Every structure is written in structure tokens, then in C-alpha cells.
Coordinates of C-alpha atoms in Angstrom, one line a residue:
M1234 CA 66.6 100.7 12.7
A1235 CA 68.3 97.4 11.3
E1236 CA 68.4 94.5 13.7
T1237 CA 71.9 94.2 15.2
P1238 CA 73.7 91.1 13.8
S1239 CA 73.4 88.2 16.1
N1240 CA 77.1 87.8 16.6
T1241 CA 77.5 91.4 17.7
K1242 CA 75.0 91.7 20.4
K1243 CA 76.1 93.0 23.7
L1244 CA 74.8 92.0 27.2
F1245 CA 75.5 94.2 30.5
I1246 CA 74.6 92.2 33.7
K1247 CA 74.6 94.0 37.0
T1248 CA 74.6 91.6 39.9
Y1249 CA 73.2 92.5 43.5
G1250 CA 73.7 90.5 46.7
C1251 CA 74.8 87.2 47.5
Q1252 CA 77.3 84.5 45.7
M1253 CA 74.3 82.7 44.4
N1254 CA 73.4 85.7 42.3
V1255 CA 76.9 85.8 41.2
Y1256 CA 76.7 82.2 40.0
D1257 CA 73.2 82.9 38.7
S1258 CA 74.5 85.8 36.6
E1259 CA 77.2 83.6 35.1
R1260 CA 74.5 81.2 33.9
M1261 CA 72.1 83.9 32.6
A1262 CA 75.3 85.1 30.4
E1263 CA 75.6 81.6 29.2
A1264 CA 71.9 81.2 28.6
L1265 CA 71.9 84.4 26.3
G1266 CA 75.3 83.4 24.7
G1267 CA 73.5 81.0 22.7
S1268 CA 71.4 84.1 21.3
G1269 CA 74.3 85.8 20.2
Y1270 CA 75.2 88.0 23.1
T1271 CA 78.7 88.6 24.6
E1272 CA 79.2 90.4 28.0
V1273 CA 80.4 94.0 28.2
S1274 CA 81.5 96.1 31.1
S1275 CA 79.3 99.1 30.8
P1276 CA 75.7 99.7 30.3
E1277 CA 76.4 102.4 27.5
E1278 CA 77.9 99.5 25.5
A1279 CA 74.8 97.2 25.7
D1280 CA 72.1 95.9 23.5
M1281 CA 70.5 94.4 26.5
I1282 CA 70.9 95.5 30.3
L1283 CA 69.9 92.8 32.7
L1284 CA 69.5 93.6 36.6
N1285 CA 70.0 90.4 38.5
T1286 CA 68.3 91.6 41.9
C1287 CA 68.4 90.7 45.5
H1288 CA 65.5 91.2 48.1
I1289 CA 67.3 90.8 51.3
R1290 CA 68.6 94.4 52.0
E1291 CA 66.4 97.3 52.8
K1292 CA 64.1 98.9 50.1
A1293 CA 65.6 96.5 47.5
A1294 CA 62.8 97.2 45.1
E1295 CA 62.9 100.8 45.4
K1296 CA 66.7 100.7 44.9
V1297 CA 66.1 98.8 41.4
Y1298 CA 63.4 101.0 40.3
S1299 CA 66.1 103.8 41.1
E1300 CA 68.7 102.0 39.1
L1301 CA 66.2 101.7 36.2
G1302 CA 65.6 105.2 36.1
R1303 CA 69.2 105.9 35.3
Y1304 CA 68.9 103.9 32.2
K1305 CA 65.9 106.0 30.9
D1306 CA 68.3 108.4 28.6
L1307 CA 69.9 105.3 27.2
K1308 CA 66.5 103.7 26.3
I1309 CA 65.6 107.0 24.5
A1310 CA 68.7 107.2 22.5
N1311 CA 68.4 103.3 21.4
P1312 CA 64.7 102.2 21.4
D1313 CA 66.1 98.9 20.5
L1314 CA 67.8 98.6 23.8
K1315 CA 66.3 95.7 25.8
I1316 CA 66.3 96.1 29.7
G1317 CA 65.3 93.1 31.9
V1318 CA 65.0 92.5 35.6
A1319 CA 65.8 89.1 37.1
G1320 CA 66.3 87.6 40.5
C1321 CA 64.4 87.9 43.8
V1322 CA 63.1 91.5 43.4
A1323 CA 61.8 90.3 39.9
Q1324 CA 59.9 87.3 41.6
A1325 CA 58.4 89.3 44.3
E1326 CA 57.4 92.5 42.3
G1327 CA 56.4 90.5 39.0
E1328 CA 54.1 92.6 36.7
E1329 CA 54.4 95.6 38.8
I1330 CA 57.9 96.3 37.5
I1331 CA 56.5 96.9 34.0
K1332 CA 53.7 98.8 35.2
R1333 CA 55.9 101.1 37.1
Q1334 CA 58.7 101.2 34.5
P1335 CA 57.2 100.6 31.2
M1336 CA 60.6 100.7 29.4
V1337 CA 61.5 97.4 31.0
D1338 CA 61.0 94.7 28.4
L1339 CA 61.4 91.4 30.4
V1340 CA 61.0 90.1 34.0
V1341 CA 62.2 86.9 35.2
G1342 CA 62.4 85.2 38.5
P1343 CA 65.4 83.1 39.8
Q1344 CA 63.8 79.7 38.9
S1345 CA 63.2 80.5 35.2
Y1346 CA 66.2 82.2 33.8
H1347 CA 66.9 79.1 31.7
R1348 CA 63.9 80.6 29.7
L1349 CA 65.7 83.8 28.9
P1350 CA 66.4 83.3 25.3
E1351 CA 62.6 82.5 24.6
L1352 CA 62.0 85.6 26.6
E1353 CA 64.5 87.7 25.0
A1354 CA 63.1 86.6 21.6
K1355 CA 59.6 87.7 22.6
A1356 CA 61.0 91.2 23.7
G1357 CA 62.7 91.4 20.5
H1358 CA 59.3 91.3 18.8
G1359 CA 58.1 94.2 20.7
E1360 CA 56.2 92.1 23.4
K1361 CA 56.6 92.5 27.2
A1362 CA 58.1 89.3 28.5
L1363 CA 57.3 88.0 32.2
D1364 CA 58.1 84.6 33.6
T1365 CA 58.1 84.2 37.7
D1366 CA 56.9 80.6 37.6
F1367 CA 58.5 77.8 39.6
P1368 CA 58.8 75.4 36.8
E1369 CA 59.3 71.7 37.3
E1370 CA 62.1 71.2 34.9
D1371 CA 65.5 71.5 36.2
K1372 CA 66.8 75.0 35.0
F1373 CA 70.4 73.9 35.3
E1374 CA 69.9 70.9 32.9
K1375 CA 68.1 72.9 30.6
L1376 CA 70.9 75.4 30.0
K1377 CA 73.6 74.8 27.6
S1378 CA 77.0 73.5 28.4
R1379 CA 79.4 76.1 29.8
P1380 CA 81.9 77.2 27.2
K1381 CA 85.4 75.8 27.8
A1382 CA 86.9 79.2 28.5
K1383 CA 89.5 79.3 31.2
R1384 CA 88.1 80.2 34.7
A1385 CA 89.4 81.9 37.6
P1386 CA 91.0 79.4 40.3
A1387 CA 88.0 79.8 42.6
A1388 CA 84.5 79.4 41.5
F1389 CA 80.8 78.9 42.9
L1390 CA 78.7 75.9 42.2
T1391 CA 75.1 76.0 43.2
V1392 CA 73.9 72.8 44.6
Q1393 CA 70.7 73.6 46.5
E1394 CA 68.2 76.3 46.1
G1395 CA 65.1 77.5 48.3
C1396 CA 64.3 77.0 51.8
D1397 CA 61.6 75.5 54.2
K1398 CA 62.5 77.1 57.3
F1399 CA 60.3 80.3 57.0
C1400 CA 62.2 82.5 59.3
A1401 CA 60.0 85.3 60.2
F1402 CA 62.2 88.1 58.7
C1403 CA 63.0 86.4 55.6
V1404 CA 61.5 86.5 51.9
V1405 CA 63.5 83.4 50.5
P1406 CA 60.9 80.9 50.6
Y1407 CA 58.7 83.2 48.8
T1408 CA 61.2 84.5 46.1
R1409 CA 63.3 81.1 45.5
G1410 CA 60.7 78.6 46.6
A1411 CA 60.9 75.3 48.7
E1412 CA 64.1 73.4 49.1
V1413 CA 65.4 71.6 46.0
S1414 CA 68.8 69.9 45.7
R1415 CA 70.6 69.1 42.5
P1416 CA 71.3 65.3 41.7
V1417 CA 74.7 64.2 42.6
D1418 CA 75.9 63.2 39.1
R1419 CA 75.1 66.7 37.8
V1420 CA 77.0 68.4 40.6
L1421 CA 79.9 66.2 39.9
T1422 CA 79.9 66.9 36.3
E1423 CA 79.9 70.5 36.7
A1424 CA 82.6 70.4 39.3
R1425 CA 85.0 68.3 37.0
D1426 CA 84.0 70.8 34.2
L1427 CA 85.1 73.7 36.2
V1428 CA 88.5 71.8 37.3
E1429 CA 89.2 71.3 33.6
R1430 CA 89.0 75.0 33.1
G1431 CA 91.6 75.9 35.7
V1432 CA 89.3 76.0 39.1
R1433 CA 91.2 74.8 42.0
E1434 CA 88.7 75.9 44.8
I1435 CA 84.8 75.5 44.6
T1436 CA 82.4 76.9 47.1
L1437 CA 79.1 74.9 47.2
L1438 CA 76.2 77.4 47.4
G1439 CA 72.6 77.1 48.6
Q1440 CA 70.2 79.4 50.3
N1441 CA 70.4 76.4 53.2
V1442 CA 73.2 74.4 51.6
N1443 CA 73.6 72.0 54.7
A1444 CA 69.9 70.8 54.0
Y1445 CA 71.3 69.4 50.7
H1446 CA 69.5 66.0 49.7
G1447 CA 70.6 65.2 46.3
A1448 CA 69.6 62.1 44.4
G1449 CA 72.7 59.6 44.4
E1450 CA 74.4 58.7 41.2
G1451 CA 72.0 56.8 39.1
G1452 CA 69.1 58.9 39.3
A1453 CA 66.3 59.7 41.6
G1454 CA 65.7 55.9 42.3
Q1455 CA 69.2 55.7 44.3
S1456 CA 69.9 56.6 47.6
T1457 CA 69.8 60.4 48.8
W1458 CA 73.1 61.9 49.7
G1459 CA 73.6 64.7 52.3
L1460 CA 76.3 67.4 52.0
A1461 CA 79.0 65.5 53.8
R1462 CA 78.8 62.6 51.4
L1463 CA 79.0 65.0 48.5
I1464 CA 82.0 66.8 49.9
R1465 CA 83.7 63.8 50.4
E1466 CA 83.0 62.5 46.6
L1467 CA 84.1 65.9 45.5
A1468 CA 87.5 65.7 47.4
K1469 CA 88.1 62.7 45.0
V1470 CA 88.2 65.0 42.0
D1471 CA 91.9 65.3 40.7
G1472 CA 92.8 68.9 40.7
L1473 CA 90.3 70.4 42.9
E1474 CA 92.2 71.2 45.9
R1475 CA 89.8 73.3 48.2
I1476 CA 86.1 72.8 49.0
R1477 CA 83.9 75.4 50.8
F1478 CA 80.1 75.7 51.5
T1479 CA 77.6 78.4 52.4
T1480 CA 75.1 79.4 53.7
S1481 CA 74.0 77.1 56.7
H1482 CA 71.4 76.6 59.2
P1483 CA 72.2 75.4 62.6
N1484 CA 69.4 72.7 62.5
D1485 CA 71.0 71.1 59.6
M1486 CA 74.6 70.8 60.9
E1487 CA 74.5 67.0 61.2
D1488 CA 77.1 64.6 62.6
D1489 CA 78.7 63.7 59.6
L1490 CA 79.1 67.2 58.2
I1491 CA 80.8 68.2 61.5
A1492 CA 83.0 65.0 61.2
A1493 CA 83.8 66.1 57.8
H1494 CA 85.4 69.4 59.1
G1495 CA 87.8 67.1 61.0
D1496 CA 88.8 64.2 58.4
C1497 CA 88.4 65.8 55.0
D1498 CA 91.5 67.7 54.2
K1499 CA 90.2 69.6 51.3
L1500 CA 87.3 71.1 53.2
M1501 CA 88.7 74.4 54.4
P1502 CA 88.3 75.2 58.0
Y1503 CA 86.0 78.2 57.7
L1504 CA 82.2 77.9 58.5
H1505 CA 79.5 80.6 58.0
L1506 CA 76.7 79.6 60.6
P1507 CA 74.3 82.1 61.1
V1508 CA 72.5 82.6 64.4
Q1509 CA 70.7 85.9 64.3
S1510 CA 70.2 86.7 68.0
G1511 CA 71.5 85.4 71.3
S1512 CA 67.9 85.7 72.9
D1513 CA 65.8 82.8 73.1
K1514 CA 62.7 84.9 73.1
I1515 CA 63.7 86.7 69.8
L1516 CA 64.9 83.3 68.2
K1517 CA 61.4 82.1 68.9
A1518 CA 59.9 85.2 67.4
M1519 CA 62.1 84.8 64.4
N1520 CA 61.0 81.1 64.1
R1521 CA 64.6 79.8 64.2
K1522 CA 63.6 76.6 65.8
H1523 CA 66.8 76.5 68.2
T1524 CA 68.0 78.2 71.2
A1525 CA 71.2 80.2 71.8
E1526 CA 72.4 77.3 74.2
E1527 CA 71.8 74.6 71.6
Y1528 CA 73.9 76.9 69.0
L1529 CA 76.7 77.3 71.6
R1530 CA 77.0 73.6 72.0
L1531 CA 77.0 72.9 68.5
I1532 CA 79.9 75.4 67.9
E1533 CA 81.7 73.2 70.8
R1534 CA 81.1 70.2 68.8
I1535 CA 82.3 71.8 65.5
R1536 CA 85.6 73.1 67.3
A1537 CA 86.3 69.7 68.8
A1538 CA 86.4 68.3 65.2
R1539 CA 88.5 71.0 64.0
P1540 CA 89.9 73.3 66.8
D1541 CA 91.4 76.0 64.3
I1542 CA 88.2 76.5 62.5
A1543 CA 87.1 80.2 61.7
M1544 CA 83.6 80.9 62.5
S1545 CA 81.3 83.3 60.8
G1546 CA 77.9 84.4 61.6
D1547 CA 74.8 86.6 60.7
F1548 CA 73.0 89.0 63.2
I1549 CA 70.0 91.1 63.0
V1550 CA 69.5 93.6 65.7
G1551 CA 66.3 95.8 66.5
F1552 CA 64.1 92.8 65.6
P1553 CA 60.4 93.7 66.6
G1554 CA 60.1 93.1 70.4
E1555 CA 63.8 93.3 71.1
T1556 CA 64.7 94.6 74.6
D1557 CA 67.8 95.9 76.0
Q1558 CA 68.2 92.6 77.7
D1559 CA 67.5 90.5 74.5
F1560 CA 70.5 92.7 72.9
E1561 CA 72.8 92.0 75.8
D1562 CA 72.2 88.3 75.3
T1563 CA 73.3 88.6 71.8
M1564 CA 76.6 90.5 72.9
S1565 CA 77.0 87.7 75.4
L1566 CA 77.0 85.0 72.7
V1567 CA 79.1 86.9 70.4
R1568 CA 81.8 87.2 73.2
E1569 CA 81.3 83.3 74.0
V1570 CA 81.9 82.3 70.4
G1571 CA 84.6 84.6 69.3
Y1572 CA 83.9 85.1 65.6
G1573 CA 86.5 85.3 62.8
S1574 CA 84.1 87.3 61.0
A1575 CA 80.5 88.1 61.0
F1576 CA 77.8 90.2 59.3
S1577 CA 75.4 92.6 61.3
F1578 CA 72.2 94.3 60.3
K1579 CA 69.6 96.5 61.5
Y1580 CA 66.2 94.9 61.1
S1581 CA 63.9 96.2 58.2
P1582 CA 60.5 94.7 57.3
R1583 CA 60.1 92.8 54.3
P1584 CA 56.7 92.9 52.9
G1585 CA 54.7 89.6 53.2
T1586 CA 56.7 88.2 56.0
P1587 CA 55.4 87.7 59.5
A1588 CA 57.6 90.0 61.1
A1589 CA 56.7 92.8 59.0
E1590 CA 53.4 92.6 60.7
K1591 CA 54.4 93.3 64.1
E1592 CA 54.4 97.1 63.7
A1593 CA 53.3 97.7 67.3
K1594 CA 56.6 96.0 68.5
M1595 CA 59.0 97.9 66.4
V1596 CA 62.3 99.3 68.2
D1597 CA 63.0 102.7 67.8
P1598 CA 65.6 103.2 65.0
D1599 CA 68.0 105.3 67.1
V1600 CA 68.0 102.5 69.7
A1601 CA 68.4 99.9 67.0
S1602 CA 71.2 102.0 65.3
E1603 CA 73.1 102.2 68.6
R1604 CA 72.7 98.5 69.2
L1605 CA 74.2 97.8 65.7
Y1606 CA 77.0 100.1 66.4
R1607 CA 78.0 98.4 69.6
L1608 CA 77.7 95.0 67.9
Q1609 CA 79.7 95.8 64.9
E1610 CA 82.5 97.6 67.3
L1611 CA 82.4 93.8 69.2
I1612 CA 82.8 91.9 66.0
T1613 CA 85.3 94.2 64.5
Q1614 CA 87.6 93.8 67.6
Q1615 CA 87.2 89.7 67.2
Q1616 CA 87.8 89.8 63.6
R1617 CA 91.1 92.0 64.1
A1618 CA 92.1 89.9 67.0
F1619 CA 91.7 86.8 64.9
Q1620 CA 93.5 88.5 61.9
D1621 CA 96.4 89.7 64.3
A1622 CA 96.8 86.2 65.7
M1623 CA 97.9 85.0 62.2
V1624 CA 101.1 86.8 62.1
G1625 CA 104.1 84.5 62.6
R1626 CA 102.0 81.6 61.3
E1627 CA 102.3 79.7 58.0
V1628 CA 99.2 79.7 55.9
S1629 CA 98.2 78.0 52.6
V1630 CA 97.2 80.5 50.0
L1631 CA 95.4 80.2 46.7
F1632 CA 96.7 82.9 44.5
E1633 CA 93.9 84.7 42.5
R1634 CA 95.0 87.9 41.0
K1635 CA 97.6 90.7 40.8
G1636 CA 97.6 93.3 43.5
R1637 CA 97.4 97.0 43.6
L1638 CA 101.2 97.4 43.9
P1639 CA 103.9 96.5 41.4
G1640 CA 104.8 92.8 41.7
Q1641 CA 102.2 92.0 44.1
M1642 CA 100.1 88.9 44.0
V1643 CA 96.9 88.3 46.1
G1644 CA 95.1 85.2 47.3
K1645 CA 92.9 83.7 50.0
S1646 CA 94.0 81.7 52.9
E1647 CA 92.4 78.7 54.1
Y1648 CA 90.6 80.7 56.7
L1649 CA 89.4 83.1 53.9
H1650 CA 91.8 85.9 54.6
A1651 CA 93.1 88.0 51.9
V1652 CA 96.8 87.5 51.9
H1653 CA 99.2 89.4 49.7
V1654 CA 102.9 88.9 48.9
T1655 CA 105.5 90.7 46.8
D1656 CA 106.8 87.9 44.6
E1657 CA 106.5 86.3 41.4
V1658 CA 103.7 83.6 41.7
A1659 CA 101.3 82.3 38.9
V1660 CA 97.6 82.7 39.2
G1661 CA 96.1 79.3 40.4
K1662 CA 99.1 78.3 42.3
I1663 CA 98.6 77.3 46.0
G1664 CA 101.6 78.1 48.1
R1665 CA 102.9 78.4 51.9
V1666 CA 103.1 82.0 53.2
R1667 CA 104.5 83.0 56.2
I1668 CA 102.4 86.0 57.6
T1669 CA 104.5 89.1 58.5
E1670 CA 101.9 91.8 59.0
S1671 CA 98.2 92.3 59.6
G1672 CA 96.4 95.3 57.9
P1673 CA 92.9 96.5 58.2
N1674 CA 91.5 94.1 55.5
S1675 CA 94.0 91.7 54.6
L1676 CA 97.2 90.1 55.7
G1677 CA 100.9 90.4 54.3
G1678 CA 103.5 87.8 54.1
V1679 CA 106.3 86.1 52.6
L1680 CA 106.1 83.2 50.0
L1681 CA 108.1 80.3 51.0
R1682 CA 110.2 78.3 48.8

């Protein structure tokens, strides 16, 4: 079969998991764009299928293998189709992916995707391409500049990767590596580029974003900047109206970052600050290195700086050794904090993590499921109460897209609520909206002139 002309090659990327993977998929598409690929919306159209994977959820690797199985007929029909696996499952499984699914042509870890063009070229010559190294070069710097296409009004920007915390349940230190922060000047350059292309809100990303410690402008010999200083510098960028960051660790929530929530107008009043459990015994077993009381006092300080802030969190129930009392301690913490939103999961072991070795302490699955149901019920009540309390208030909304109904526009409030209005308003506009109704997953309102 004749080789497909380079200017007609088509790329389909399926993204799993977190916002960082969404950002990474964008950069992968850009990296392969230099090799003549353009993105398409279905695998049936593609000359290359790339799965950008996440290893956080239960049975993540098996789900990837199952997804690959769905592409078998496409590969049979088109032997020139290239199939690749990227991201954290690729890092964790490595060569095993090719052994189990020989139709896979390339495997690339999350720190090596800037090498995709070389791997694609190798696969194009019939070789299996594998790269799960942790290279020393800056993958962001190696990638070509973003094409100057118009962007949506809200965008992600990775500033930090990896984690040094080694929580007992987490694979991130093994799949993403040690904490690395991008230099300030490169972050600012990318932010200005995004703003030039229509972005008005940027969410700074990192596995442990508030541990950011980037080299100051001028290079590695300059002072190191923390996240608060970076945010304040980003706030000076004309046209950038909103700044967010996720995900944070309580132990890295330093005084200047807390203060920034009170004195930086462009920093939105929404903070995702996972605690995982309300039991000190379980927190210690998780290697979280903080207590429930320390977390609660931290929340007090944050709310003193920004009283209207919406708090979000993560919780794991059924962690090995969790008793009924440990779970009740978590419920007590949730009641005391009062979350605007939160994510909760039933513990499932990740191979290679310390917690996975505690089989003797595993909680009965039915007990864990019942606990998860009770926790989610409480979180849903808090989330709904916070949302209902917005009725009658005025909020600032960044409009991002058309809604499902005729004439409807949808955007996000400063508290990250989805808000819809029935009015003519341009994408990218920030408008004041008086909230008139609270639905199951969104708010409705009237645009104020």
C-alpha cells in the first residue's frame, strides 16, 4: 500500500484521567503536527490512534487493554494504521503492552512525549517504538511552538510535574517521577501566547502544583519562585482575567499562597485541597504527613484570607485498616469543613505501592461500598446547599460555549459552577449574572446589562 501523503495523515487521541492529561494530549497533537498529522474525531478515520492513559483509577491497565481490543478490526482492515499508548499506564506497563497487544506500534511515557515524532517515524519503518525514560531535557522546550490558532477562553497550563510525597496509595511518583517545576520565563511566555489566542482564564496544573519552585526569570542561577509569586506575576498579563490552580497538597500551602487568595483579584475563590481521610491513624498509614486537625486549622486560615472561597477535596474510603470509627472521623471532618464540591472513591490497590501489600488489612468490599455511599450522600448535600445558596446572588461568568437549548449560553462562575443564560453573549465575554435557579448540576440566571 502506498504511503499516505504527509499532509493528509490523521490522528485520533483518546484522553483518560486528569486535566494534565488533557493538556498533554494537546501537546502530543502539536508534536505530531510537525509530522503532518491533523486531529480527527473518530478512530475509524485515523492513520494513528493514540491512547493517553491514566493509572489512578481501578484496573486502569485492563481498561486500556480492553480499549485496544476494540481496534483490532481497524488494524486488520488497515495494516498501515499505527496504534500507540501514552501516559501513565504506558510508563507503568512499558514493554508488557507490546507483549500483550502486538498490534501496538509505540509506547511512550508522560515525560517523553516530545519524542513522539521520532517514535512515529520508527514505527513507520515497521519497528516497535518504546520510550519510558525520564529524560533530562525539558520536554516543553523541545516541543515546537503552538500554532497560532484561536483557543477556547479557558485553558490549562502545566507548571509542575511529578511528586515527592509518596502517599502509600499513589502511583504518581513512579509514573511521573520526582517533582520538577518549569522555569518562570517559559511559563510566562506560554501564558502570554495563550492570551494572544483568546484565552482569558488559565488553570495552572501540577501533580502537586503548590510545591512549584521554578527558576526565576533569567535562568537557573536566579532566585527560585514559589507558586504565589508566579500567580502574582501572571496577574500582570494584560488580557488574562482569571487564574486557578490544581491539585494541591496541604503541606505545601504556604503563607504567601494563602495570602494570595485574599489580595490577588484574578485568583479565583475556588481551591481543591485533598485530605483523603479524617482519621489520623489512616492519614499516617497513607503517609500523608499531616493530621486532620492540621488540615482543619489550615482551612480556617484560608477562609480568613478569602471568606467566600469554595473548598473542594478528595477522599478515599475503605483504605486498608480503616475501622468504623476511622470512617466516622472522615464524616466528621467533612461536616466541619462544608465542601462546595468533592471527589470520593473506594480504595483499590495499585501494584507497586506500599498500600497494595496490606492484603490482611483490606476492608470488606461491601462495607467499603456502604461507607462510600454515605460519604457521597453527605458531599452531595453540601454541594447542593452551596449551589442553592447562590440563588439571588450576582456572580461573574466567563462564557465558554453554546448551551443545549436555542439561544442558551453556558459558562463558569468564579466558584466553578456551570451557569447558563438565555441571551446573546459572545464566547469569551465575562459578564455579571444574577442567579435565579439552581438545578441538579448547574445554575441558571439573567445576564445583567
